Amino acid sequence: MSNDFTPDEMMTIAASRALKNDDVCFVGIGAPSAACNVARLTHAPEITLIYESGTIGTAPSVLPLSIGDGELCETAVSTVAVPEMFRYWLQGGRVTIGFLGAAQLDRFGNINTTVIGDYDRPKIRLPGGGGAPEIASSSGEIYITMKQTLRGMVEKIDFVTSFGHGTGGDDRQKLGMTTLGPTLLITDLAVWRPDPVTKEFTVVSMHPGVTKENVQATCGWTVKFADDVEVTPAPSVLELKTLRDLKARTKAAHAAPSTSGANA
Amino acid sequence: MSNDFTPDEMMTIAASRALKNDDVCFVGIGAPSAACNVARLTHAPEITLIYESGTIGTAPSVLPLSIGDGELCETAVSTVAVPEMFRYWLQGGRVTIGFLGAAQLDRFGNINTTVIGDYDRPKIRLPGGGGAPEIASSSGEIYITMKQTLRGMVEKIDFVTSFGHGTGGDDRQKLGMTTLGPTLLITDLAVWRPDPVTKEFTVVSMHPGVTKENVQATCGWTVKFADDVEVTPAPSVLELKTLRDLKARTKAAHAAPSTSGANA
Amino acid sequence: MAKFLSIRDAVADNLKHGDSVAFEGFTHLIPHAAAHEVIRQGFKDLTVMRMTPDIIYDQLIGMGMVKKMIFSFAGNPGVGLLRRVRDAVENQWPHALEVEEHSHAAMANAYEAGAAGLPCAVFRGYLGAELAKVNANIKSIIGPFTGEQLAAVPALRPDVTFIHAQKADRKGNVLIEGILGVQKEAVLAAKRAVITVEEVVDDLDTHTNACILPHWTIAAICVVPGGAHPSYASGYYDRDNVNYIEWDAIAADREKFLAWMDEHVLKATPEIFAERVRHLRASA
Amino acid sequence: MAKFLSIRDAVADNLKHGDSVAFEGFTHLIPHAAAHEVIRQGFKDLTVMRMTPDIIYDQLIGMGMVKKMIFSFAGNPGVGLLRRVRDAVENQWPHALEVEEHSHAAMANAYEAGAAGLPCAVFRGYLGAELAKVNANIKSIIGPFTGEQLAAVPALRPDVTFIHAQKADRKGNVLIEGILGVQKEAVLAAKRAVITVEEVVDDLDTHTNACILPHWTIAAICVVPGGAHPSYASGYYDRDNVNYIEWDAIAADREKFLAWMDEHVLKATPEIFAERVRHLRASA
């Protein structure tokens, strides 16, 4: 155990713990590829990581800056074309965990990464959904990870980029989906799971030192807490070392100064 | 010029002459891969030959026994999976010439390779269409080659495996096809082209020594002859040597006796 | 997760009476050894599918194991007709055979749709072709943008797919090289895939974009050297063309066929395949 | 049939004002040199498409050459937002930009359908996703066998596709290795394809199932070493990550952007790309 860690590190490590050795994890744009790789480097060495660039079974030594970095391909079992990736591998139902981030999230796990404001006259034009709409519907289940802020965790998202549980209950089944949807939300403060019936995200565990007031103060909806909220185990020395080594290797690899004389 | 050739050799060589250097030729099962390769080895060295096994731009030194022989792949520019072959390469409209054979053929270039007799109670169950139904509709134009017999060239085929010109006229356009369909029939006796309006196959050239009576005697419908029926130029020495060398190499390669102790 | 098993155990563990099953291979890498093991274990009422059923389907059908065949070209490649298939279709011997017949384009698209988890394949096909009149599984849809009518066929989703491949690594990742056929699609479309391979190696040692099936897409891997004979395995041994020609005479006669099957399949073992290809390895 | 041309001539011969055009590349092999040549030649009213528009689309849009963008993820990979795209969408600078927005699955399927000569792509997608409400080109069809509702989008058929690839042989066959993206599909879907390559070689010297575009599918091939910089060309040079980070600051300010474009694009030549990657070659 270590007491010297940041909320961000706790979030990544808590997310990594949810991944299993036999998971096939689709790491979409914006998703915590750090969590997936910490899992791979600690308790889940056989986990299959798939990036939407077509790389299947990657094992990068540094975190990719983009989802198509060369090392993903060099360490992959196989690299396929992107249409095949979306048809055979995602739509084909082979992904057990889709890992998504969010610019805006609501209590039912619906995600917005498209626009802040009105779609036709956006206040902020975000990058868009990328792979997320179909990751959300085709993966066996969805893990979401994001830092808590009042702007990010909102009562009503401006645009439903990726469908979570809709308005809760059996909304997914009504749309013909047979996958579980969001089953886990990991923030920098807490671990949340959907209520079995209403599907509203409920805090089941808070990270060491975090209070219910902290969680509510950074969440735009009225937070539901489980009857017995546990304390998330602090990062182990190995987990923390693995994450920090990975980040250090990544920083060194990406910070090499350009001497090309012109960028872009 | 040579006078020492068989009708079969004349047929293959006449077919080879119809192929051009910039053609992309889809060589289906049962088709005269001999004609395609004689063209490649004589006047059309740059012709692209595609076999439905996925081999694009092959240049075999012997004729394949099957459409998936190893040499097709070894000499190909690229070998792709069969679904891609039918989607990107054939359906994608990249094939200029589809080359088909036939068990039964009618005067409008409709082909049967499915059954003799009734479909549900066939007298002879033939292999079936394979790639032919879509080769017939997706290739820029179709060349057909077959030996003339009363059983093969019939008034009415028992089953329309591959659509030619239907009942003639603009039947293809009525079905939404934008490709030309059969534009050439080469038999062991003659060269036929469809009438521009009725689309009925019409003899435009007879091979050396062949008479109109010979053609009619081996064709089950009343043959139309062009006003000026030409004489097909006899095989050149080079054409004949190329074909015979190819066949000799093929025979030697395929006749190697098995010493495996058990076949199949 | 792929288990390394004997072909006997892999067949027994994964196939049941009445299953739908694909033995795929497009001239190259045809899984003869797997088919022979299935015949030895005496399964009944199988629905078999393949684009190009050839000798092994002649054998399965002639031995009375098949209720229905889904196919697009049933021939002895380079030789002619399949005489056991003909006898079943024309004379119901040893019993009637239901056929669902497609074009190659339809079958290839249907496996692709199966691999892609779709209920059906959509393509431009069967225009003017009479198969659409005799096969109720050929339907059409109207494209919602241009109004063009396109063909639709159900996705193929076999219970079990058998294929033969060149090699596996020790984790069970399998490499296919050369003429690929529809094998990757047939494996990904299946509920369970059983793959025979020439050998197991430490490192697949191939191209980054080569056709590789990850170990977690495979139920069982069986090392059966020569398991594709008399078809071929690129890099290992050549096609044994003479065997295809000889099959025509064997299959032409019911008694001769049964005697051949008894001697070369029922009383044989998977180990004979290694011996069969010994003389073909030098030239490959 | 592929012609070997300078990138100047290839752009001039193949692109027209008002064309629809794809510059594809999925992080790997992004055709920067081709895009810069298009910018220098000053085309107008282009409809540009790409799954992952990044810096070059920021540049094309910021320079006012684009009427409409079809896309699924518009970000600076690993860095953040595209500031010129945002300025066009949020503030109509330098003019309004029409957007047609899809998911990656839709775009990938739409290129695939374009390559396959189909009018539309059919897939399982957009379930519950709000894009289907704001994009009239997202429709649905009912599968005729199971009754499942599937998504349909129009096939993508650009007038011109630009890609960058590793190498061509002397006949003009082009090899792409590593992360393949949708480049093969984008080329086969296009009316005309222009490909920049690192080099021309006697023999592509690769795997039999590698991704190769035959010469007769390509309009023009241009040798532009370094033409993918600051993205990378596997086997030739690494990704220049710092450039992506620096772009964020350049694109944040209209004047700074215009000055940069003037110096590094308008007054530059395709030959500068070879120099740009010189320091990156050693580590690749």
PDB file of N, CA and C in Angstrom, chain C residues 186-216:
ATOM      1  N   ALA C 186     -15.183 -17.862 -41.915  1.00  0.00           N
ATOM      2  CA  ALA C 186     -15.890 -19.060 -41.447  1.00  0.00           C
ATOM      3  C   ALA C 186     -15.576 -19.344 -39.981  1.00  0.00           C
ATOM      4  N   VAL C 187     -14.346 -19.071 -39.566  1.00  0.00           N
ATOM      5  CA  VAL C 187     -13.982 -19.248 -38.153  1.00  0.00           C
ATOM      6  C   VAL C 187     -14.693 -18.215 -37.275  1.00  0.00           C
ATOM      7  N   LEU C 188     -14.634 -16.958 -37.702  1.00  0.00           N
ATOM      8  CA  LEU C 188     -15.239 -15.901 -36.877  1.00  0.00           C
ATOM      9  C   LEU C 188     -16.762 -15.985 -36.881  1.00  0.00           C
ATOM     10  N   ALA C 189     -17.336 -16.600 -37.912  1.00  0.00           N
ATOM     11  CA  ALA C 189     -18.798 -16.750 -37.972  1.00  0.00           C
ATOM     12  C   ALA C 189     -19.300 -17.898 -37.108  1.00  0.00           C
ATOM     13  N   ALA C 190     -18.399 -18.818 -36.751  1.00  0.00           N
ATOM     14  CA  ALA C 190     -18.817 -20.053 -36.075  1.00  0.00           C
ATOM     15  C   ALA C 190     -18.961 -19.870 -34.573  1.00  0.00           C
ATOM     16  N   LYS C 191     -19.789 -20.703 -33.982  1.00  0.00           N
ATOM     17  CA  LYS C 191     -19.845 -20.735 -32.515  1.00  0.00           C
ATOM     18  C   LYS C 191     -18.545 -21.326 -31.965  1.00  0.00           C
ATOM     19  N   ARG C 192     -18.040 -22.372 -32.617  1.00  0.00           N
ATOM     20  CA  ARG C 192     -16.795 -23.017 -32.170  1.00  0.00           C
ATOM     21  C   ARG C 192     -15.950 -23.324 -33.401  1.00  0.00           C
ATOM     22  N   ALA C 193     -14.660 -23.052 -33.298  1.00  0.00           N
ATOM     23  CA  ALA C 193     -13.765 -23.330 -34.422  1.00  0.00           C
ATOM     24  C   ALA C 193     -12.705 -24.340 -34.003  1.00  0.00           C
ATOM     25  N   VAL C 194     -12.514 -25.347 -34.847  1.00  0.00           N
ATOM     26  CA  VAL C 194     -11.464 -26.348 -34.622  1.00  0.00           C
ATOM     27  C   VAL C 194     -10.489 -26.249 -35.796  1.00  0.00           C
ATOM     28  N   ILE C 195      -9.219 -26.058 -35.480  1.00  0.00           N
ATOM     29  CA  ILE C 195      -8.222 -25.828 -36.525  1.00  0.00           C
ATOM     30  C   ILE C 195      -7.124 -26.872 -36.435  1.00  0.00           C
ATOM     31  N   THR C 196      -6.912 -27.587 -37.539  1.00  0.00           N
ATOM     32  CA  THR C 196      -5.740 -28.450 -37.631  1.00  0.00           C
ATOM     33  C   THR C 196      -4.605 -27.640 -38.242  1.00  0.00           C
ATOM     34  N   VAL C 197      -3.379 -27.873 -37.754  1.00  0.00           N
ATOM     35  CA  VAL C 197      -2.215 -27.133 -38.257  1.00  0.00           C
ATOM     36  C   VAL C 197      -1.089 -28.095 -38.576  1.00  0.00           C
ATOM     37  N   GLU C 198      -0.189 -27.630 -39.432  1.00  0.00           N
ATOM     38  CA  GLU C 198       0.988 -28.429 -39.778  1.00  0.00           C
ATOM     39  C   GLU C 198       1.949 -28.537 -38.608  1.00  0.00           C
ATOM     40  N   GLU C 199       2.091 -27.437 -37.860  1.00  0.00           N
ATOM     41  CA  GLU C 199       3.059 -27.464 -36.760  1.00  0.00           C
ATOM     42  C   GLU C 199       2.788 -26.327 -35.778  1.00  0.00           C
ATOM     43  N   VAL C 200       3.385 -26.450 -34.603  1.00  0.00           N
ATOM     44  CA  VAL C 200       3.345 -25.383 -33.606  1.00  0.00           C
ATOM     45  C   VAL C 200       4.745 -24.815 -33.477  1.00  0.00           C
ATOM     46  N   VAL C 201       4.845 -23.499 -33.485  1.00  0.00           N
ATOM     47  CA  VAL C 201       6.159 -22.849 -33.487  1.00  0.00           C
ATOM     48  C   VAL C 201       6.226 -21.822 -32.353  1.00  0.00           C
ATOM     49  N   ASP C 202       7.428 -21.386 -32.029  1.00  0.00           N
ATOM     50  CA  ASP C 202       7.592 -20.366 -30.990  1.00  0.00           C
ATOM     51  C   ASP C 202       7.074 -19.012 -31.463  1.00  0.00           C
ATOM     52  N   ASP C 203       7.317 -18.725 -32.732  1.00  0.00           N
ATOM     53  CA  ASP C 203       7.024 -17.391 -33.256  1.00  0.00           C
ATOM     54  C   ASP C 203       6.455 -17.561 -34.664  1.00  0.00           C
ATOM     55  N   LEU C 204       5.321 -16.935 -34.944  1.00  0.00           N
ATOM     56  CA  LEU C 204       4.716 -17.112 -36.269  1.00  0.00           C
ATOM     57  C   LEU C 204       5.579 -16.495 -37.365  1.00  0.00           C
ATOM     58  N   ASP C 205       6.416 -15.520 -36.992  1.00  0.00           N
ATOM     59  CA  ASP C 205       7.444 -15.012 -37.899  1.00  0.00           C
ATOM     60  C   ASP C 205       6.856 -14.629 -39.255  1.00  0.00           C
ATOM     61  N   THR C 206       5.911 -13.691 -39.242  1.00  0.00           N
ATOM     62  CA  THR C 206       5.265 -13.328 -40.498  1.00  0.00           C
ATOM     63  C   THR C 206       5.059 -11.822 -40.552  1.00  0.00           C
ATOM     64  N   HIS C 207       4.306 -11.398 -41.535  1.00  0.00           N
ATOM     65  CA  HIS C 207       4.061  -9.988 -41.816  1.00  0.00           C
ATOM     66  C   HIS C 207       3.027  -9.427 -40.841  1.00  0.00           C
ATOM     67  N   THR C 208       3.168  -8.153 -40.535  1.00  0.00           N
ATOM     68  CA  THR C 208       2.280  -7.515 -39.561  1.00  0.00           C
ATOM     69  C   THR C 208       0.816  -7.545 -39.988  1.00  0.00           C
ATOM     70  N   ASN C 209       0.550  -7.584 -41.304  1.00  0.00           N
ATOM     71  CA  ASN C 209      -0.835  -7.622 -41.777  1.00  0.00           C
ATOM     72  C   ASN C 209      -1.237  -9.006 -42.282  1.00  0.00           C
ATOM     73  N   ALA C 210      -0.504 -10.040 -41.905  1.00  0.00           N
ATOM     74  CA  ALA C 210      -0.856 -11.407 -42.310  1.00  0.00           C
ATOM     75  C   ALA C 210      -2.179 -11.810 -41.666  1.00  0.00           C
ATOM     76  N   CYS C 211      -2.769 -12.861 -42.224  1.00  0.00           N
ATOM     77  CA  CYS C 211      -4.052 -13.354 -41.714  1.00  0.00           C
ATOM     78  C   CYS C 211      -3.820 -14.232 -40.482  1.00  0.00           C
ATOM     79  N   ILE C 212      -4.093 -13.673 -39.317  1.00  0.00           N
ATOM     80  CA  ILE C 212      -3.871 -14.390 -38.061  1.00  0.00           C
ATOM     81  C   ILE C 212      -5.170 -14.435 -37.273  1.00  0.00           C
ATOM     82  N   LEU C 213      -5.504 -15.618 -36.792  1.00  0.00           N
ATOM     83  CA  LEU C 213      -6.658 -15.767 -35.911  1.00  0.00           C
ATOM     84  C   LEU C 213      -6.163 -15.814 -34.472  1.00  0.00           C
ATOM     85  N   PRO C 214      -6.503 -14.813 -33.643  1.00  0.00           N
ATOM     86  CA  PRO C 214      -6.032 -14.826 -32.255  1.00  0.00           C
ATOM     87  C   PRO C 214      -6.568 -16.043 -31.500  1.00  0.00           C
ATOM     88  N   HIS C 215      -5.801 -16.495 -30.542  1.00  0.00           N
ATOM     89  CA  HIS C 215      -6.114 -17.744 -29.827  1.00  0.00           C
ATOM     90  C   HIS C 215      -7.503 -17.729 -29.194  1.00  0.00           C
ATOM     91  N   TRP C 216      -7.980 -16.558 -28.815  1.00  0.00           N
ATOM     92  CA  TRP C 216      -9.264 -16.507 -28.109  1.00  0.00           C
ATOM     93  C   TRP C 216     -10.454 -16.577 -29.066  1.00  0.00           C
TER      94      TRP C 216
END
